[in-house]
Tab-separated table of C-alpha atoms in Angstrom:
chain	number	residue	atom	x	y	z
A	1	UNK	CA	-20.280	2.674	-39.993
A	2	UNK	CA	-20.937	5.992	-37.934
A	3	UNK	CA	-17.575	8.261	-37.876
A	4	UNK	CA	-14.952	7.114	-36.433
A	5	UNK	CA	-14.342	9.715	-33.304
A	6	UNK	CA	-11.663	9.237	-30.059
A	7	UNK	CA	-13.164	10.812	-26.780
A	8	UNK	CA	-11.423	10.894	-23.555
A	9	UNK	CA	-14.215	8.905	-21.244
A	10	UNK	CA	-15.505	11.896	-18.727
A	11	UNK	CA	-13.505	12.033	-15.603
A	12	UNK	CA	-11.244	9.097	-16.492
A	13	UNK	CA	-7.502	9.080	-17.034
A	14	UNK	CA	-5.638	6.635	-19.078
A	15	UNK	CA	-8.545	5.932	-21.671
A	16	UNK	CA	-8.819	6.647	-24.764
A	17	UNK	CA	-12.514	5.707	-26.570
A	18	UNK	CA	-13.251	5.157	-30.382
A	19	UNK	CA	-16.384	4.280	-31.722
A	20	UNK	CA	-16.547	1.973	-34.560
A	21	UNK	CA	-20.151	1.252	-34.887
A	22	UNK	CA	-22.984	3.795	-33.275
A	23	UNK	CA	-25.652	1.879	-31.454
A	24	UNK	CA	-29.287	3.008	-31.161
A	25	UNK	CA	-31.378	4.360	-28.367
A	26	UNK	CA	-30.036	5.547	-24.966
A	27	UNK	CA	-26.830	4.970	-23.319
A	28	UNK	CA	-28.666	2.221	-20.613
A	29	UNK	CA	-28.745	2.954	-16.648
A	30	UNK	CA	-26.044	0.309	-15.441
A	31	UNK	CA	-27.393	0.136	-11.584
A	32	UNK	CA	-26.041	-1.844	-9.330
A	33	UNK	CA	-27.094	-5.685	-9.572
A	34	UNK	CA	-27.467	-5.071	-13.915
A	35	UNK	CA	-26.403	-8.200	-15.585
A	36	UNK	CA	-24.688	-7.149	-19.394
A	37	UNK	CA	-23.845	-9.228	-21.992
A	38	UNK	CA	-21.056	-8.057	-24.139
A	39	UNK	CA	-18.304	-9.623	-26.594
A	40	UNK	CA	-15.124	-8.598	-25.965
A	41	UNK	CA	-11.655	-8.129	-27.611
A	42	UNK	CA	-8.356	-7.530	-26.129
A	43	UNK	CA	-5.527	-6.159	-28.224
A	44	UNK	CA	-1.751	-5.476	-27.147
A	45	UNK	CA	-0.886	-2.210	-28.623
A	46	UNK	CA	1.932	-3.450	-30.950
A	47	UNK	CA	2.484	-3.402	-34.669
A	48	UNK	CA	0.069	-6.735	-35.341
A	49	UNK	CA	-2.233	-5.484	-32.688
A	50	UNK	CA	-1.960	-9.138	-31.277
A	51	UNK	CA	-5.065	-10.320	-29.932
A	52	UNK	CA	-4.527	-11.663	-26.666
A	53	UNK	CA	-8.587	-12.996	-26.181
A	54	UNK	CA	-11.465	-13.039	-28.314
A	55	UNK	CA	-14.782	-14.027	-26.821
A	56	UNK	CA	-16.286	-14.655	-30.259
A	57	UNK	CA	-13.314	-17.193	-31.153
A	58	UNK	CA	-14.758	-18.764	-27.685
A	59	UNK	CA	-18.190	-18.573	-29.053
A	60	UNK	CA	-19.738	-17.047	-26.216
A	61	UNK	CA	-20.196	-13.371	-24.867
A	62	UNK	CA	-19.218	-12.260	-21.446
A	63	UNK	CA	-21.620	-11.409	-19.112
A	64	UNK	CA	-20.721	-9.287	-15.613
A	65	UNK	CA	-23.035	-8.063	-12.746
A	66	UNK	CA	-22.588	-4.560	-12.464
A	67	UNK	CA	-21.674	-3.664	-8.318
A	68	UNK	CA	-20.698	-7.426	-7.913
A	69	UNK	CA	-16.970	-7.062	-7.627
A	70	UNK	CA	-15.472	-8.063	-10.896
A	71	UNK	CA	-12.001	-8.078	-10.457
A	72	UNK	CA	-11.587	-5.851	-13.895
A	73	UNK	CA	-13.482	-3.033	-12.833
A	74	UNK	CA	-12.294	-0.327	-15.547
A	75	UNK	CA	-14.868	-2.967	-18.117
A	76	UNK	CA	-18.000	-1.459	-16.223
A	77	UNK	CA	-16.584	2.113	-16.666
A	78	UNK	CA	-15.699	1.250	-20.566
A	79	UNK	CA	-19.489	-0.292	-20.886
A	80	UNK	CA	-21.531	2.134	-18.787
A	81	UNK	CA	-20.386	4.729	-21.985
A	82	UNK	CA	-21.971	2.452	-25.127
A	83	UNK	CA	-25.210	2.147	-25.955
A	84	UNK	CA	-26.763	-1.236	-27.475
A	85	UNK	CA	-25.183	-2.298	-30.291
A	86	UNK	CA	-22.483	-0.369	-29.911
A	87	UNK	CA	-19.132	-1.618	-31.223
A	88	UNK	CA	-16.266	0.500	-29.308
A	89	UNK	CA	-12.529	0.434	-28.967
A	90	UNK	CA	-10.898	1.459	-25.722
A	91	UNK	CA	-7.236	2.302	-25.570
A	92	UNK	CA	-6.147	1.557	-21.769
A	93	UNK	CA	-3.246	2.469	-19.855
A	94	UNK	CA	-1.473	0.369	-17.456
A	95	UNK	CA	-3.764	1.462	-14.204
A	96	UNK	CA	-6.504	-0.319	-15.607
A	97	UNK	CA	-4.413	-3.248	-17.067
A	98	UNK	CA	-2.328	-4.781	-14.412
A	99	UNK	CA	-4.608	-7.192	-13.312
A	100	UNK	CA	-5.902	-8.033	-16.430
A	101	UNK	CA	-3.894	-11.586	-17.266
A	102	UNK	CA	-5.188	-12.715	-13.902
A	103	UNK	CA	-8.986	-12.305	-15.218
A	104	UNK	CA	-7.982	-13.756	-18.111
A	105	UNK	CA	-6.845	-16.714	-16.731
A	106	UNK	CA	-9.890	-17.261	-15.219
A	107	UNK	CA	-11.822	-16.929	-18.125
A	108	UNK	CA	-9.774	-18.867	-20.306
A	109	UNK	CA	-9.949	-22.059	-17.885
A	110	UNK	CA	-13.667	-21.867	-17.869
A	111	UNK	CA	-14.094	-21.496	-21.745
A	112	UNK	CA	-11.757	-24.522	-21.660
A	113	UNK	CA	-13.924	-26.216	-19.456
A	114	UNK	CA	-12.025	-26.312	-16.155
A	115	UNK	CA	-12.753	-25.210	-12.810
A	116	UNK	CA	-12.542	-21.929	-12.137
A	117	UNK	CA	-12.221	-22.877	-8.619
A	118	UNK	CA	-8.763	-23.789	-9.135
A	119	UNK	CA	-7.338	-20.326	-9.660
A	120	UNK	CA	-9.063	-19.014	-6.388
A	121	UNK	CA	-7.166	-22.053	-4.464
A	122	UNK	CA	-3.843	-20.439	-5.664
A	123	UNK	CA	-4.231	-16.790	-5.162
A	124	UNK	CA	-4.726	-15.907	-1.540
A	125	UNK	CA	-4.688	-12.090	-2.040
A	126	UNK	CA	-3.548	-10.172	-3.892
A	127	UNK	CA	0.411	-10.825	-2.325
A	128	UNK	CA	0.273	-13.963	-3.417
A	129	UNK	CA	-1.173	-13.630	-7.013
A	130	UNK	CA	1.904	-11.359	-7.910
A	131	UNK	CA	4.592	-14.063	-5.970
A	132	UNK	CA	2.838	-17.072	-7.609
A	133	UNK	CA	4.787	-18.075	-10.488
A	134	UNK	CA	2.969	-18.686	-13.704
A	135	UNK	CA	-0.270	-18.745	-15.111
A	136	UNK	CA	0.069	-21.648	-16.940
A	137	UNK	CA	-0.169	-19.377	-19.823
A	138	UNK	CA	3.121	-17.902	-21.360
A	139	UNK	CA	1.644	-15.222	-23.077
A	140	UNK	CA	-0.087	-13.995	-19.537
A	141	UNK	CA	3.305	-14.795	-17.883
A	142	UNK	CA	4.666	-12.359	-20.460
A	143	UNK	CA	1.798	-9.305	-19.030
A	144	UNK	CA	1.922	-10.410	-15.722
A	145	UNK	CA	5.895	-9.531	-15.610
A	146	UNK	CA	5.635	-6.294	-17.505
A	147	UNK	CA	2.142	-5.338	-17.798
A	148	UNK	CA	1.372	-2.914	-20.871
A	149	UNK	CA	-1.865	-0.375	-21.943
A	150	UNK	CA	-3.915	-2.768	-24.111
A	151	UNK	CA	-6.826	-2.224	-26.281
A	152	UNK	CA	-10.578	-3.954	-25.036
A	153	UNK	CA	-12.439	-3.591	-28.145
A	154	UNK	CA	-16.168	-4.147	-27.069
A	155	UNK	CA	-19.525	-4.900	-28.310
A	156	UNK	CA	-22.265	-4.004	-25.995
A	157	UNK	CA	-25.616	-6.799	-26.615
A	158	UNK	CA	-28.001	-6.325	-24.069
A	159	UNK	CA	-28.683	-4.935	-20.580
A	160	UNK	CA	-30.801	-6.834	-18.060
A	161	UNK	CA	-32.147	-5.050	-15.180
A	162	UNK	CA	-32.181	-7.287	-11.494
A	163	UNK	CA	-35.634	-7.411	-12.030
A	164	UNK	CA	-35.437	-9.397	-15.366
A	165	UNK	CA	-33.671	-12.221	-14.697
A	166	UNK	CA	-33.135	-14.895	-12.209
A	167	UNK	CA	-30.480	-14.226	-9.333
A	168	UNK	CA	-27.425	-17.110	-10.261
A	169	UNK	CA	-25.088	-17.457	-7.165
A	170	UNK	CA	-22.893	-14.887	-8.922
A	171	UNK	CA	-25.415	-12.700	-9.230
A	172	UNK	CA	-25.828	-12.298	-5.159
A	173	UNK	CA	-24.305	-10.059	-2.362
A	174	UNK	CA	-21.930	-12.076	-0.188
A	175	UNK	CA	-24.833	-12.154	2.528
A	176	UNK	CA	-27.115	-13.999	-0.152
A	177	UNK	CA	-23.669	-15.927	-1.116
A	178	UNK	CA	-23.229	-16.880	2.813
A	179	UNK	CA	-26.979	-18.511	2.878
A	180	UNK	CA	-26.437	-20.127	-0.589
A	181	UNK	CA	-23.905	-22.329	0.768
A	182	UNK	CA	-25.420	-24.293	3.278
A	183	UNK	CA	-28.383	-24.952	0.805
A	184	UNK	CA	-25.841	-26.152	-1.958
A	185	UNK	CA	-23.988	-28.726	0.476
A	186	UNK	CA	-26.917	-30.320	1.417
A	187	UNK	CA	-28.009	-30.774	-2.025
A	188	UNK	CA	-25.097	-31.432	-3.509
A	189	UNK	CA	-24.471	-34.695	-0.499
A	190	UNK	CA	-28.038	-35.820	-1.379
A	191	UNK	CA	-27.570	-35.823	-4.859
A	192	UNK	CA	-23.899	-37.564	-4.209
A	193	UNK	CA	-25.871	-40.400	-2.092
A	194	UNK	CA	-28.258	-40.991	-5.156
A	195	UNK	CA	-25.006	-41.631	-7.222
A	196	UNK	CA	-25.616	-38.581	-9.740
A	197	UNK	CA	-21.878	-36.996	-9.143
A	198	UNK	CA	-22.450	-35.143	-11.865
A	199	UNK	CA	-25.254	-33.296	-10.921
A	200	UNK	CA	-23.509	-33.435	-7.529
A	201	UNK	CA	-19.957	-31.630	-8.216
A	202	UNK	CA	-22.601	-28.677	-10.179
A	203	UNK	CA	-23.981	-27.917	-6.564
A	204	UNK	CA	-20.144	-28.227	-4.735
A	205	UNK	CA	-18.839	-26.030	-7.516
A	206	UNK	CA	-21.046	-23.410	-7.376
A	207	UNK	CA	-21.052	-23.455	-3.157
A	208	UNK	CA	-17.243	-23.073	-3.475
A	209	UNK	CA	-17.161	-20.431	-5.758
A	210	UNK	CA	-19.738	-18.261	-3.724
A	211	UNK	CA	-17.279	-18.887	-0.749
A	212	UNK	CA	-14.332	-17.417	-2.491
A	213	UNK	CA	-15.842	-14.533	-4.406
A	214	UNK	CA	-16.132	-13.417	-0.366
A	215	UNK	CA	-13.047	-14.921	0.613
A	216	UNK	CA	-11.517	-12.551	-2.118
A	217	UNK	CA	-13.055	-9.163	0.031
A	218	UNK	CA	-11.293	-10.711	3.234
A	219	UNK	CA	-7.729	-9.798	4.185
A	220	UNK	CA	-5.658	-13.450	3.377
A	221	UNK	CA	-4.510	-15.357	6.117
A	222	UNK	CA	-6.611	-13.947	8.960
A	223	UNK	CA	-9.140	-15.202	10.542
A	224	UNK	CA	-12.332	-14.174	8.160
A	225	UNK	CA	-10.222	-15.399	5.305
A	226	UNK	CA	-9.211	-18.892	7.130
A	227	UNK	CA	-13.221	-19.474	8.361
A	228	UNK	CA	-14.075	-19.754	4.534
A	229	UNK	CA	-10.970	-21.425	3.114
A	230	UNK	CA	-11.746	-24.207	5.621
A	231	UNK	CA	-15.353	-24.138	4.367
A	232	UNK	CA	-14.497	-24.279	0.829
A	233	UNK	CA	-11.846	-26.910	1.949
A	234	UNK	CA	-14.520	-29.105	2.995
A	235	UNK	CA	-16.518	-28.733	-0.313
A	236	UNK	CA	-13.716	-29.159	-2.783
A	237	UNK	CA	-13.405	-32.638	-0.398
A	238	UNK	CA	-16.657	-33.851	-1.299
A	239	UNK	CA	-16.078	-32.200	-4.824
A	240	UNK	CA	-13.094	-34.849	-5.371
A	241	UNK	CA	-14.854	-37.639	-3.474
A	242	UNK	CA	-17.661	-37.358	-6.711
A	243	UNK	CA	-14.719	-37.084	-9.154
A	244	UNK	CA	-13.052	-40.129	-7.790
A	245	UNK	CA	-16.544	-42.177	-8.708
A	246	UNK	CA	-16.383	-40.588	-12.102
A	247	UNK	CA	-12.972	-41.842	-12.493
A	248	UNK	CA	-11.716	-38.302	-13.271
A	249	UNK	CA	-8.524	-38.812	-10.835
A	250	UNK	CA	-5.844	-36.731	-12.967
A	251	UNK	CA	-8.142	-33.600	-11.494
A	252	UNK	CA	-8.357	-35.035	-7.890
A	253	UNK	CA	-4.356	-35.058	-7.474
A	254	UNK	CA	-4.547	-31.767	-9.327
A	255	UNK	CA	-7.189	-29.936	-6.882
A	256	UNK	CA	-5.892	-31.681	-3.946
A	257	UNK	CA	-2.351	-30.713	-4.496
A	258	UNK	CA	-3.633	-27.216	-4.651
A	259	UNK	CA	-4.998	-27.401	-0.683
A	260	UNK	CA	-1.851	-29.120	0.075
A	261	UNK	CA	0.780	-26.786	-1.251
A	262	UNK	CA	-1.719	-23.938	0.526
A	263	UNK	CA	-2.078	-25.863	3.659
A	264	UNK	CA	0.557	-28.975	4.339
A	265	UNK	CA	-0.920	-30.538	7.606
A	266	UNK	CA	-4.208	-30.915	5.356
A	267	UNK	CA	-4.863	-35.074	5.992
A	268	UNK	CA	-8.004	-35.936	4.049
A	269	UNK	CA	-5.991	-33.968	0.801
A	270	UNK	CA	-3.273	-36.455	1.216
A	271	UNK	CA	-5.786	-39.163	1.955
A	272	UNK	CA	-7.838	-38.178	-1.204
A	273	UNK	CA	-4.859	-37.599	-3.490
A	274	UNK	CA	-3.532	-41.277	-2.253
A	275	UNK	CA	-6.218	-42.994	-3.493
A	276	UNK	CA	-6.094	-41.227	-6.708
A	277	UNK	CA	-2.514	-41.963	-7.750
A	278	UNK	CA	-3.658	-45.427	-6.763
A	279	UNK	CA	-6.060	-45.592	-9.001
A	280	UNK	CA	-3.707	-44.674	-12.162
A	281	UNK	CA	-1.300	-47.088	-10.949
A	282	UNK	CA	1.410	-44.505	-8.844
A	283	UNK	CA	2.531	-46.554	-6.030
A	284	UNK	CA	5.310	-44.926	-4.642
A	285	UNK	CA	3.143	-41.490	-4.356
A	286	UNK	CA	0.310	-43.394	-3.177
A	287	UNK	CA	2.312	-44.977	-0.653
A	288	UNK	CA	3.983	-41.516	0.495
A	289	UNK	CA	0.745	-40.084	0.853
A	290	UNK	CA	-0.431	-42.687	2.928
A	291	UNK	CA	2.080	-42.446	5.043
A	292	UNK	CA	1.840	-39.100	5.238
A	293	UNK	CA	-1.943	-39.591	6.540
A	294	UNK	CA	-0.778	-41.496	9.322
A	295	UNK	CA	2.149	-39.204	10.321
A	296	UNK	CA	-0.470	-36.540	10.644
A	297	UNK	CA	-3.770	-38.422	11.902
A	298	UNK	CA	-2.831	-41.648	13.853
A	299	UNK	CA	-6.587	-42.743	14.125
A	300	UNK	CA	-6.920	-42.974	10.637
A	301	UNK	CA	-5.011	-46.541	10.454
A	302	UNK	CA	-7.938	-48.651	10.226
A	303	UNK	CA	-8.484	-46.559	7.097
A	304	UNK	CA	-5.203	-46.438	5.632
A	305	UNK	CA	-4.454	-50.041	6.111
A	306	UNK	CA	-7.573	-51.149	3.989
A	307	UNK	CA	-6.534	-48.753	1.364
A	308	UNK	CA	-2.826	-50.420	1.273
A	309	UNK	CA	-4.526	-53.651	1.165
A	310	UNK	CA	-6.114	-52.768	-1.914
A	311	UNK	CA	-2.930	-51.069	-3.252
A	312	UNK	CA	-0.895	-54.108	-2.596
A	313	UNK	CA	-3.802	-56.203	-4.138
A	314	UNK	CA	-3.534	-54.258	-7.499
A	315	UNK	CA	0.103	-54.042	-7.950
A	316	UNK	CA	0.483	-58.329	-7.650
A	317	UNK	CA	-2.335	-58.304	-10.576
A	318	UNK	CA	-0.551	-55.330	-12.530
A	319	UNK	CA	2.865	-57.540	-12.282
A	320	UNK	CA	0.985	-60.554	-13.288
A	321	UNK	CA	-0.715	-59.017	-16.153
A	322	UNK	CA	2.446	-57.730	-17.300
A	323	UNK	CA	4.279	-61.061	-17.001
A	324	UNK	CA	1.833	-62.287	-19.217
A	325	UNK	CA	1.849	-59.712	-21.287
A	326	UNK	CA	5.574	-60.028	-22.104
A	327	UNK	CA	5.936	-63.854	-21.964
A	328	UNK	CA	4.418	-63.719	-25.314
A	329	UNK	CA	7.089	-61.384	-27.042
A	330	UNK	CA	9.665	-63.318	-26.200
């Protein structure tokens, strides 16, 4: 263990750095496009020093493109002072920390194998993010309503220069991001026509999220903002379309809720979500949805009428089945 020593970080307020284990060589260039893998730790500053995240309990290390707009921005101050192999603990006032529980939302529901997506279909700016209600996550709620200085205790792995590695979609600048899409669509509809949805809601997923990493730069609401959000619309459509053939339809009423608590006049949401809560046998809010579908698109009877046919088909089997079912126990 080298000696334990606190430095403020040059030309930064609120932090307070202590190194716990020296790395070796240089303290790396982090330019602009730099992807670095780190583990990180975050600490409330109590008594127990509660851990609020632990990317090693997760299993995997975070990795961040330097330049590319992560919304924690203090971490690429905090890393651009370590070297590799540098274990470091950062004591951060509330300027750096108010936004944290939102990040960590974000992170959490990917380690937990959800779609990030989700979160970005909530929080139109930065307005919203503070009106919305909860995270889903009490201790975030907890931050979120009184945000606190925290500790990040970090672990700095490796470095990778642009150069080294292969540009992922969130490795791109928004112009890149902008081209991407397109390209992803069309795959992602050919691969959907093939019948691998799997492979199919990969391509959707990672067009939508290179849509709103740019929607977040835009000002919410206007017109910049409301070009992508139909875009991204459009592709978390097809998304559900794939999830409906995978039978996953607890996440198609959960995405398609999202768009239609954003954006109420939304018809193939309602027309999406209906034949979901068919599916796992909720009439009455397959019904209302289908109604609602007409209410808002008359030409989409022919549609809607097939889709009650089936509904109407099921139920008389359900009721049947269950007749059966109980004739016996009596």
């Amino acid at each position: 263990m080298s000696d334990v020593h606190d430095t403020m970080l040059l030309g930064s307020e609120g932090i307070k750095k202590t190194i716990l284990y020296g790395g070796t060589g240089d303290i790396p260039k982090l330019t602009t496009g730099a992807k670095v893998t780190f583990h990180f730790r975050t600490q409330l500053c109590d008594d127990d020093r509660t851990v609020i995240d632990d990317s090693k309990v997760v299993g995997t290390p975070m990795e961040i493109v330097i330049g590319n707009m992560f919304k924690l921005d203090i971490w690429e101050t905090l890393l651009a002072s370590m070297r590799i192999g540098e274990v470091a603990e950062f004591w951060c006032d509330i300027i750096h920390t108010g936004i944290y529980p939102l990040v960590s939302k974000s992170m959490r529901r990917i380690a937990e194998g959800k779609d990030p997506v989700d979160w970005h279909i909530h929080t139109c700016g930065m307005a919203n993010m503070f009106a919305y209600h909860s995270l889903g996550y009490d201790d975030l709620d907890e931050l979120m309503k009184e945000p606190k200085p925290l500790y990040f205790i970090l672990e700095l792995i490796r470095v990778h220069h642009p150069s080294e590695y292969n540009r992922e979609t969130w490795a791109m600048s928004d112009q890149e991001r902008l081209k991407a899409v397109p390209v992803l669509h069309g795959q992602g509809n050919k691969l959907y026509k093939q019948g691998q949805y799997q492979e199919a809601t990969q391509k959707y997923k990672e067009a939508i999220i290179c849509l709103k990493n740019v929607q977040t730069k835009e000002k919410a609401w206007e017109v910049p903002w409301l070009k992508l959000e139909k875009m991204a619309n459009t592709l978390t459509f097809n998304y559900c379309q794939c999830l409906l053939r995978m039978e996953e339809y607890y996440e198609v009423i959960e995405h398609t809720s999202d768009i239609i608590n954003q954006h109420p006049g939304a018809v193939k949401a309602f027309y999406l979500r209906g034949k979901a809560h068919m599916e796992v046998w909720n009439e009455a809010e397959a019904r209302q949805d289908f109604s609602r579908v007409l209410d808002l698109d008359p030409g989409m009877k022919k549609a809607v009428k097939k889709e009650l046919g089936v509904l109407n088909m099921r139920m008389e089997e359900k009721n049947q089945e269950d007749k059966n079912k109980y004739k016996g126990m009596f």
